[in-house]
PDB file of C-alpha atoms in Angstrom:
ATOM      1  CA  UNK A   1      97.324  80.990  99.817  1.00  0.00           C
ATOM      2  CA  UNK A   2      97.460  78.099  97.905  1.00  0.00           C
ATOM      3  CA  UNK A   3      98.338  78.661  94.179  1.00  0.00           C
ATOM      4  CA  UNK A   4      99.737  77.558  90.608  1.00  0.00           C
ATOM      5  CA  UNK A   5     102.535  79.699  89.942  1.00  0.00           C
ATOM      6  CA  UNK A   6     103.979  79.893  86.530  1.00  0.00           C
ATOM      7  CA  UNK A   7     107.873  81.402  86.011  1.00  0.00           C
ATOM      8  CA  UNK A   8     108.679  83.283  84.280  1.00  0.00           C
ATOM      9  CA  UNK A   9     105.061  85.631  83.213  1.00  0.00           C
ATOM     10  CA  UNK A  10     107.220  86.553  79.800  1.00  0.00           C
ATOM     11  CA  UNK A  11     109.763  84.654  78.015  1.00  0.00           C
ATOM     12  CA  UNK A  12     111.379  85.433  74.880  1.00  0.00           C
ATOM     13  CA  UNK A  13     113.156  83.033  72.838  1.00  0.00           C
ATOM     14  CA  UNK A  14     115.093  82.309  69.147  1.00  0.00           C
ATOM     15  CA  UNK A  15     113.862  80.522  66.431  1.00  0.00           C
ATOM     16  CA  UNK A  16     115.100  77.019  67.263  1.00  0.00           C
ATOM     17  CA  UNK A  17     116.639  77.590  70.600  1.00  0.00           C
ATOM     18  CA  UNK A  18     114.949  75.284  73.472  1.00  0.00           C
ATOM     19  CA  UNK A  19     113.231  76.894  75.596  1.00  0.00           C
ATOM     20  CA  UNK A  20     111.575  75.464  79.540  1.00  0.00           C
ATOM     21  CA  UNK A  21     108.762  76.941  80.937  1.00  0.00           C
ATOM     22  CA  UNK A  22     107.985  75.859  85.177  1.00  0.00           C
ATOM     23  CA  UNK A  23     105.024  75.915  86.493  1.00  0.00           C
ATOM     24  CA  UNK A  24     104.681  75.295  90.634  1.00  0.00           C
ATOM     25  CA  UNK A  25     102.033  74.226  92.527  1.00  0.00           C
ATOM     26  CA  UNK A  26     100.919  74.564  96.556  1.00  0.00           C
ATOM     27  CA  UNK A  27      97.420  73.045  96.379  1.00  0.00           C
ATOM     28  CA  UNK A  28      99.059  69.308  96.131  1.00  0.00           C
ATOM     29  CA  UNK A  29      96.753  68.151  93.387  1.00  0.00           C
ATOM     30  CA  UNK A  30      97.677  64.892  91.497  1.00  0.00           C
ATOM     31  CA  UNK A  31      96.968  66.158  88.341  1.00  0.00           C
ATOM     32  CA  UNK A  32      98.688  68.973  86.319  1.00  0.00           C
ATOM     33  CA  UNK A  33      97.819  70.017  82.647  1.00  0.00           C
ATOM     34  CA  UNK A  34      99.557  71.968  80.060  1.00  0.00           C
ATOM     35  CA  UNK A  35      97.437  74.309  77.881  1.00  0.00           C
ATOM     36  CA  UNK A  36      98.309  76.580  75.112  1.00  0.00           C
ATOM     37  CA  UNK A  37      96.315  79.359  73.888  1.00  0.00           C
ATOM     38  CA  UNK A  38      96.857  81.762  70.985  1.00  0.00           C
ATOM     39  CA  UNK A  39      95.650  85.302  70.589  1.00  0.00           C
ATOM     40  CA  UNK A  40      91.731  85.416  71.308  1.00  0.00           C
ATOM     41  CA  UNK A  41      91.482  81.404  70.865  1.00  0.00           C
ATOM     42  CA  UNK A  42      90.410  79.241  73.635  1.00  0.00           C
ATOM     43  CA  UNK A  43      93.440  77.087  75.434  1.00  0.00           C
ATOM     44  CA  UNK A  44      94.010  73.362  73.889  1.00  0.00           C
ATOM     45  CA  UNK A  45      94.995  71.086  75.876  1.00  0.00           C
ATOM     46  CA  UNK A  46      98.679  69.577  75.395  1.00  0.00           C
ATOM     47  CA  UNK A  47      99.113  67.110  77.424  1.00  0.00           C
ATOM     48  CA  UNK A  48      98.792  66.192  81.266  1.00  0.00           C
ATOM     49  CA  UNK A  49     100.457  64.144  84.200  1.00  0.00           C
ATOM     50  CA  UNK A  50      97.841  62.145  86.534  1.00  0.00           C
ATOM     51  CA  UNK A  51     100.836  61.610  89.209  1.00  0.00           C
ATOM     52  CA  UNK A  52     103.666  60.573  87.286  1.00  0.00           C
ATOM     53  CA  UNK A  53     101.313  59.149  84.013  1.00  0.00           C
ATOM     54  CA  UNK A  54     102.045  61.504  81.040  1.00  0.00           C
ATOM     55  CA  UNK A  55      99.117  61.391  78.892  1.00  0.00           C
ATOM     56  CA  UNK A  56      99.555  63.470  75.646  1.00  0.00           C
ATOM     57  CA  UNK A  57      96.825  64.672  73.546  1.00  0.00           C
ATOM     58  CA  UNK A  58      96.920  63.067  69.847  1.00  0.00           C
ATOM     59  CA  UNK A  59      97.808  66.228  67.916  1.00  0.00           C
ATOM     60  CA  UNK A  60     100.486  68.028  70.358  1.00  0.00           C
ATOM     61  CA  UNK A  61     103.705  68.489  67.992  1.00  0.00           C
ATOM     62  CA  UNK A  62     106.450  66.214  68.744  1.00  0.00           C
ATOM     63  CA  UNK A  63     108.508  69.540  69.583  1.00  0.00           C
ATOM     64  CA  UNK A  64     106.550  69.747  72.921  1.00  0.00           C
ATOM     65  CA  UNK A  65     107.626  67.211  75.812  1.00  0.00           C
ATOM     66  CA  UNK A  66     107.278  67.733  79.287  1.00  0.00           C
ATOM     67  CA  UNK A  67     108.559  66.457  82.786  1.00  0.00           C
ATOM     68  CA  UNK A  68     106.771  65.899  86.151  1.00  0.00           C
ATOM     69  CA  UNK A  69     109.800  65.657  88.511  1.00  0.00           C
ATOM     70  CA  UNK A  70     107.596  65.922  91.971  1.00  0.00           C
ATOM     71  CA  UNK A  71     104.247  66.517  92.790  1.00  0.00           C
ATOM     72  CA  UNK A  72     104.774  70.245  93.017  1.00  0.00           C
ATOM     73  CA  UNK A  73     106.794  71.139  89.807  1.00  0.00           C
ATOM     74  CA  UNK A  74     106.390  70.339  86.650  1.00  0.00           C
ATOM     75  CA  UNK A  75     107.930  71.896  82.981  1.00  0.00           C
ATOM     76  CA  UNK A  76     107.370  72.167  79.619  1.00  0.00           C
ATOM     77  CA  UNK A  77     109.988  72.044  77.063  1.00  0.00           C
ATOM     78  CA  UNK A  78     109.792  73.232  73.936  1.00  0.00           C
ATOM     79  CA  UNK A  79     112.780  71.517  71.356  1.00  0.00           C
ATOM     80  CA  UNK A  80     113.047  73.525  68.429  1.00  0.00           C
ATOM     81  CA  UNK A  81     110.292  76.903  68.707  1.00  0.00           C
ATOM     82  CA  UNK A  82     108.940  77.969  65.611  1.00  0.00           C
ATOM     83  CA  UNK A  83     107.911  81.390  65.282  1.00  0.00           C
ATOM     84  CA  UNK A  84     103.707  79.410  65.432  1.00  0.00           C
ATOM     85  CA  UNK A  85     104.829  78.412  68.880  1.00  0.00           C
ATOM     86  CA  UNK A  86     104.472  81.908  70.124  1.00  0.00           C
ATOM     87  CA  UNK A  87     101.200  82.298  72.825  1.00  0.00           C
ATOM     88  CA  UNK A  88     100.168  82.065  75.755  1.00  0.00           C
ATOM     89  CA  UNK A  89     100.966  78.799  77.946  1.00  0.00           C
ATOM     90  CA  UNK A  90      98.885  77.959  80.745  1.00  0.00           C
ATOM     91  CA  UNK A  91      99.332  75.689  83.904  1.00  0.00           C
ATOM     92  CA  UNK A  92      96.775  74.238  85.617  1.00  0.00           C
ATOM     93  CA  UNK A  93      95.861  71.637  88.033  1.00  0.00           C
ATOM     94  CA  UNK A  94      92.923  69.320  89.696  1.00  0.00           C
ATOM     95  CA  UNK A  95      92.832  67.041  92.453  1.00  0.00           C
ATOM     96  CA  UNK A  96      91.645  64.174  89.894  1.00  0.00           C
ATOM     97  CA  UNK A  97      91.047  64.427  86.284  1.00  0.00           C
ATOM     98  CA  UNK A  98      87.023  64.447  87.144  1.00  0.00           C
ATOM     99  CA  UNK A  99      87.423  67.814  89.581  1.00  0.00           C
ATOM    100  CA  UNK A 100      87.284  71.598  88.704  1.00  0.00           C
ATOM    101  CA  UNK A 101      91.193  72.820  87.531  1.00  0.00           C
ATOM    102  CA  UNK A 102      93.312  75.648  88.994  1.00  0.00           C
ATOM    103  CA  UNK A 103      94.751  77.358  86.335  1.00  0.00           C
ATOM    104  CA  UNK A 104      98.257  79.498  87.168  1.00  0.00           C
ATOM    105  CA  UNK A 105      98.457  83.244  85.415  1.00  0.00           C
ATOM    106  CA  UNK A 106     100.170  82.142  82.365  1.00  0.00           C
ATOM    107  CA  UNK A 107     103.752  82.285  80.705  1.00  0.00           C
ATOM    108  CA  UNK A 108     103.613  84.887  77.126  1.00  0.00           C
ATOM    109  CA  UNK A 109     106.145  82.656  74.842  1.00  0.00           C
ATOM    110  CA  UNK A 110     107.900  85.241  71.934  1.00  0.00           C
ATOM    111  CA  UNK A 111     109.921  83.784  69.238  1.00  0.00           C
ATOM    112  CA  UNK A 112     111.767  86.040  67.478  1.00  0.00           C
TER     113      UNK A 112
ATOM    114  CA  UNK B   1      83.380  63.327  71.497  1.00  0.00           C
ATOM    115  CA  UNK B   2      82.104  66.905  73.233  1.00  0.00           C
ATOM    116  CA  UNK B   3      81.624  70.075  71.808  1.00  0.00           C
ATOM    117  CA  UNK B   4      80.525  73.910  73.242  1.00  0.00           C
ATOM    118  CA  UNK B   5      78.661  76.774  71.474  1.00  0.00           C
ATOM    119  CA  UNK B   6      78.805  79.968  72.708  1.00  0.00           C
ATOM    120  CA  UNK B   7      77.017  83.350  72.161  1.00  0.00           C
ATOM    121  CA  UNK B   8      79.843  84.971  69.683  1.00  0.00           C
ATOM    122  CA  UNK B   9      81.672  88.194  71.085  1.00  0.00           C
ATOM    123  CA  UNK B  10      82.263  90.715  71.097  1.00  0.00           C
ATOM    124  CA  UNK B  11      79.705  91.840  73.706  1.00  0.00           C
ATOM    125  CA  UNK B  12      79.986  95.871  74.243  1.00  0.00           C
ATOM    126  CA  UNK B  13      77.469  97.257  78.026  1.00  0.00           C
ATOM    127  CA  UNK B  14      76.841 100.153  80.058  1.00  0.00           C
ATOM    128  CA  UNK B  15      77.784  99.823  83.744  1.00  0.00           C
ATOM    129  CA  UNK B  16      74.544  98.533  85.664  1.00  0.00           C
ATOM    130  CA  UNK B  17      73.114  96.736  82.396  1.00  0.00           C
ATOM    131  CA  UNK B  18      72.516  92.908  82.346  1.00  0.00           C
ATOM    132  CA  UNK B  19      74.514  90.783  81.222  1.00  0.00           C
ATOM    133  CA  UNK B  20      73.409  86.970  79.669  1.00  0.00           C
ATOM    134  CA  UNK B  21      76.274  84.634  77.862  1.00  0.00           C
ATOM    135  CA  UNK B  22      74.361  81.647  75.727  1.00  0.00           C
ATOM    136  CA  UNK B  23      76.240  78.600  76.336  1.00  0.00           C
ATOM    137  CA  UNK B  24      75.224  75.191  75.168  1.00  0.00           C
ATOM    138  CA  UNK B  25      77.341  72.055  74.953  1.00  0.00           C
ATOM    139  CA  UNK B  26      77.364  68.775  73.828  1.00  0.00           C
ATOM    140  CA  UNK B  27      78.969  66.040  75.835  1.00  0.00           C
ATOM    141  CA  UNK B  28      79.594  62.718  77.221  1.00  0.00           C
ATOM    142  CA  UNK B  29      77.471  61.329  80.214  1.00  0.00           C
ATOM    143  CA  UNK B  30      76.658  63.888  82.723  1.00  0.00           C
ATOM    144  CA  UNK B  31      79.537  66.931  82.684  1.00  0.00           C
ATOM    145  CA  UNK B  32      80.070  69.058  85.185  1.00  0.00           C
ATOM    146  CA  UNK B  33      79.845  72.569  84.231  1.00  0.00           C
ATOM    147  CA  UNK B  34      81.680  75.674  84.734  1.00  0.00           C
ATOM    148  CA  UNK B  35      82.463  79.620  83.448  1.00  0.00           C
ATOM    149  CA  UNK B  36      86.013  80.767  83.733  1.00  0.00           C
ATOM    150  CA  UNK B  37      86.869  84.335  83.403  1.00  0.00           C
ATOM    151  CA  UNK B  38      90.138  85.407  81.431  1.00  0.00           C
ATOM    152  CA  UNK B  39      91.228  89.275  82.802  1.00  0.00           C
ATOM    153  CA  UNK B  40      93.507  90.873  79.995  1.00  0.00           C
ATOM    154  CA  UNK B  41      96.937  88.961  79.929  1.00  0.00           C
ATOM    155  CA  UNK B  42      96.251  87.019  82.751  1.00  0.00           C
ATOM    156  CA  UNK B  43      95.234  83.111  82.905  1.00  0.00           C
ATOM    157  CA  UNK B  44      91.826  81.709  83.622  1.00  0.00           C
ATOM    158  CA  UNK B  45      90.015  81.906  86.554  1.00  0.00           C
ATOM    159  CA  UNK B  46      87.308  79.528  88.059  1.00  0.00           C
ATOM    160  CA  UNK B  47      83.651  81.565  88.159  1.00  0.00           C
ATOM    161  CA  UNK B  48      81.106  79.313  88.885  1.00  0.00           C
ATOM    162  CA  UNK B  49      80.501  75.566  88.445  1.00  0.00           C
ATOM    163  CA  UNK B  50      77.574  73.070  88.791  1.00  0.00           C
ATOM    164  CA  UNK B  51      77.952  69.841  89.107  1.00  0.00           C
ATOM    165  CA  UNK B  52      74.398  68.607  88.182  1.00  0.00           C
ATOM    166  CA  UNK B  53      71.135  69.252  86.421  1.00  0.00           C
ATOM    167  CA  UNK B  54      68.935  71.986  88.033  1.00  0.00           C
ATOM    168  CA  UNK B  55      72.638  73.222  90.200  1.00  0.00           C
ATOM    169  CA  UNK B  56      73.107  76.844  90.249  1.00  0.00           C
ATOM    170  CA  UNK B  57      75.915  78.142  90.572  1.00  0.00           C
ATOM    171  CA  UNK B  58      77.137  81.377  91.806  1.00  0.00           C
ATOM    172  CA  UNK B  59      80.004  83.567  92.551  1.00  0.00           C
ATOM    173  CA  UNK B  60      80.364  87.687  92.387  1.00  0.00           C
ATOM    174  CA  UNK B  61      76.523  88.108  91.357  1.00  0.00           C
ATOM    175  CA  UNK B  62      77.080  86.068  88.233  1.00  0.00           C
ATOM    176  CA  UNK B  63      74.809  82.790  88.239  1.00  0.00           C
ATOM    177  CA  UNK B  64      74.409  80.537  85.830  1.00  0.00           C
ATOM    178  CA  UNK B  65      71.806  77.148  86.021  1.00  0.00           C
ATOM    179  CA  UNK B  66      72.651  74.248  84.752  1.00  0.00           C
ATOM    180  CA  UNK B  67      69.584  72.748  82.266  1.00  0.00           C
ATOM    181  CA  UNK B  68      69.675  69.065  81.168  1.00  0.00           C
ATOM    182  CA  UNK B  69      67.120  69.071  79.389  1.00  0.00           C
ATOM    183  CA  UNK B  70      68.204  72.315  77.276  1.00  0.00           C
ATOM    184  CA  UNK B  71      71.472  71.109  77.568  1.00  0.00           C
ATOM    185  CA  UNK B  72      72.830  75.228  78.305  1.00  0.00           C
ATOM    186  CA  UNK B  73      74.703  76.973  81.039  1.00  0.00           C
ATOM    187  CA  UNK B  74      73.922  80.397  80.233  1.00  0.00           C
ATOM    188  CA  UNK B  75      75.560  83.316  82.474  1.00  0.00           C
ATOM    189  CA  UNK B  76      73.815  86.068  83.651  1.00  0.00           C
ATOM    190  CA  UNK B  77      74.625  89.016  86.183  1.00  0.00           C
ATOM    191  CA  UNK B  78      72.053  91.536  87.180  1.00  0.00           C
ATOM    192  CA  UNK B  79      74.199  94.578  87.102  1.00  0.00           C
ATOM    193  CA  UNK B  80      77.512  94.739  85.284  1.00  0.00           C
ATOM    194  CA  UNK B  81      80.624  96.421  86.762  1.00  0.00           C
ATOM    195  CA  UNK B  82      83.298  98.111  84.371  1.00  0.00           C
ATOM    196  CA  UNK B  83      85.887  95.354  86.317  1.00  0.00           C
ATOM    197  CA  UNK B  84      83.983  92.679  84.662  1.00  0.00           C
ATOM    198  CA  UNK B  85      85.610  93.386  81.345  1.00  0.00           C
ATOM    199  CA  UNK B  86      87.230  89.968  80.647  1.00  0.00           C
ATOM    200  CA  UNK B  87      86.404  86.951  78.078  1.00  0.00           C
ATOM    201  CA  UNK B  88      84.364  84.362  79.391  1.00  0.00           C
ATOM    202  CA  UNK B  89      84.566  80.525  78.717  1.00  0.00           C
ATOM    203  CA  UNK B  90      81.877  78.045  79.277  1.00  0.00           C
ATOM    204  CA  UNK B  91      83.680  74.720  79.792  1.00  0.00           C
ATOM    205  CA  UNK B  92      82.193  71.177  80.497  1.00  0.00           C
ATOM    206  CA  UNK B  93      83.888  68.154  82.021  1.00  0.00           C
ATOM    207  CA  UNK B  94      83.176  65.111  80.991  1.00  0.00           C
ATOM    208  CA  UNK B  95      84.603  61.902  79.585  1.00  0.00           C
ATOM    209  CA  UNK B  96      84.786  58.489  80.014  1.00  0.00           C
ATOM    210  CA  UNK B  97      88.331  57.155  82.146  1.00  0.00           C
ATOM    211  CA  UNK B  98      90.031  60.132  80.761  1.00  0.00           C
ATOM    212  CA  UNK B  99      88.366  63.235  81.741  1.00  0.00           C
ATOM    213  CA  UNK B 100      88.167  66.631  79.570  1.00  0.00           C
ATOM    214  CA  UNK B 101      88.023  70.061  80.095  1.00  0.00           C
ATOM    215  CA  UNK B 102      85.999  71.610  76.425  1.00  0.00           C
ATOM    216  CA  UNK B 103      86.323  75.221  76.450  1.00  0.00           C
ATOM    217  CA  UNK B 104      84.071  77.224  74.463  1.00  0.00           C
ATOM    218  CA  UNK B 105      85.735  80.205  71.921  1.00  0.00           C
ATOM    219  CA  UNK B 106      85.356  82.783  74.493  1.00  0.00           C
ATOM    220  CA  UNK B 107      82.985  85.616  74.674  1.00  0.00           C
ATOM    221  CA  UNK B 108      84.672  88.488  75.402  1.00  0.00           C
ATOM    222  CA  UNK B 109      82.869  91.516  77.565  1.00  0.00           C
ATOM    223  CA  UNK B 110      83.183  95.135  77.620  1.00  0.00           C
ATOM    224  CA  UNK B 111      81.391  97.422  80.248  1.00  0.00           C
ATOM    225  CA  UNK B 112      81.812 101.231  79.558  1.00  0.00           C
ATOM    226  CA  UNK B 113      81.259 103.895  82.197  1.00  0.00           C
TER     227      UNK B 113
END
């Protein structure tokens, strides 16, 4: 089946210790987003790649970057995690920014 | 720029009761709609979606209509199932060159036995 698959489900980090997060997708979509969602919040959009255009959202932290090497992959780096970066981050893609998105099961992000 | 309301949770039924989740929204132009279900510690899924006025969609007996002129997108389901339990998002698209996805806080659902 055709999926967005998000390695690994649970990662725990250090305060201040990078940290990638991968997300994979089969449905070859052109464009993949980056949510993150805290404990009984909705998800807020970080930023998203329409093919290789990184568009970032005004208020996502410097501390968050991300890379779209390929059409399938594509990672989120956080620089320097604080213990508020700790949630939920969520995957997703759409065949174009105006179509339905495909969100992947989610990477749980612990700083300790 | 857009916004959603939705009916606030906690939302506590018996098996087999019926289920409605208000959802209105403000937004840009003419949005498409759509409900995605949460399952605990899992990411969102896709419910239903409708992609213009007087649409219905559907999907697992949950429907939900979408009204322009009420500007809402409310949920419904007949007969709940215990496996429903999950938070619930209304979400609109819209925008205008740069597209949007607004979720709504989330109304979570329990269905007791």
């Amino acid at each position: 089946d055709a999926m967005v698959i998000q390695n690994p489900r649970y990662q725990v980090t250090q305060f201040g210790k990078p940290v990638t997060l991968s997300c994979s997708q089969t449905l070859n979509h052109n464009v993949m987003y980056w949510y993150q969602q805290k404990s009984s919040q909705a998800p807020k959009l970080l930023f998203h790649y329409y093919d290789k255009d990184f568009n970032n959202e005004a208020d996502t932290p410097d501390n968050f970057q991300s890379r779209r090497p390929n059409t399938s992959f594509c990672f989120l780096d956080i620089r320097s995690p604080g213990l508020g970066d700790a949630a939920m981050y969520l995957c997703a893609t759409s065949r174009g920014s105006s179509y339905e998105q495909y969100f992947g099961p989610g990477t749980r992000l612990t700083v300790t | 720029g857009n916004s959603v309301t939705q009916m606030e949770g906690p939302v506590t039924l018996s098996e087999e009761a019926f289920l409605t989740i208000n959802c209105t929204y403000t937004a840009t132009g003419y949005p498409s709609l759509f409900w995605y279900v949460q399952y605990p510690g899992e990411g969102l899924q896709l419910l239903l979606k409708a992609t213009k006025a007087d649409d219905k969609g559907s999907n697992k007996g949950f429907e939900a209509t979408y009204r322009k002129e009420t500007t809402s997108f409310h949920l419904e389901k007949g007969s709940v199932q215990v496996s429903d339990s999950a938070v619930y998002f209304c979400a609109p698209l819209s925008g205008a060159g740069s597209y949007q996805l607004t979720f709504g806080k989330g109304t979570k659902l329990s269905v007791i036995p």
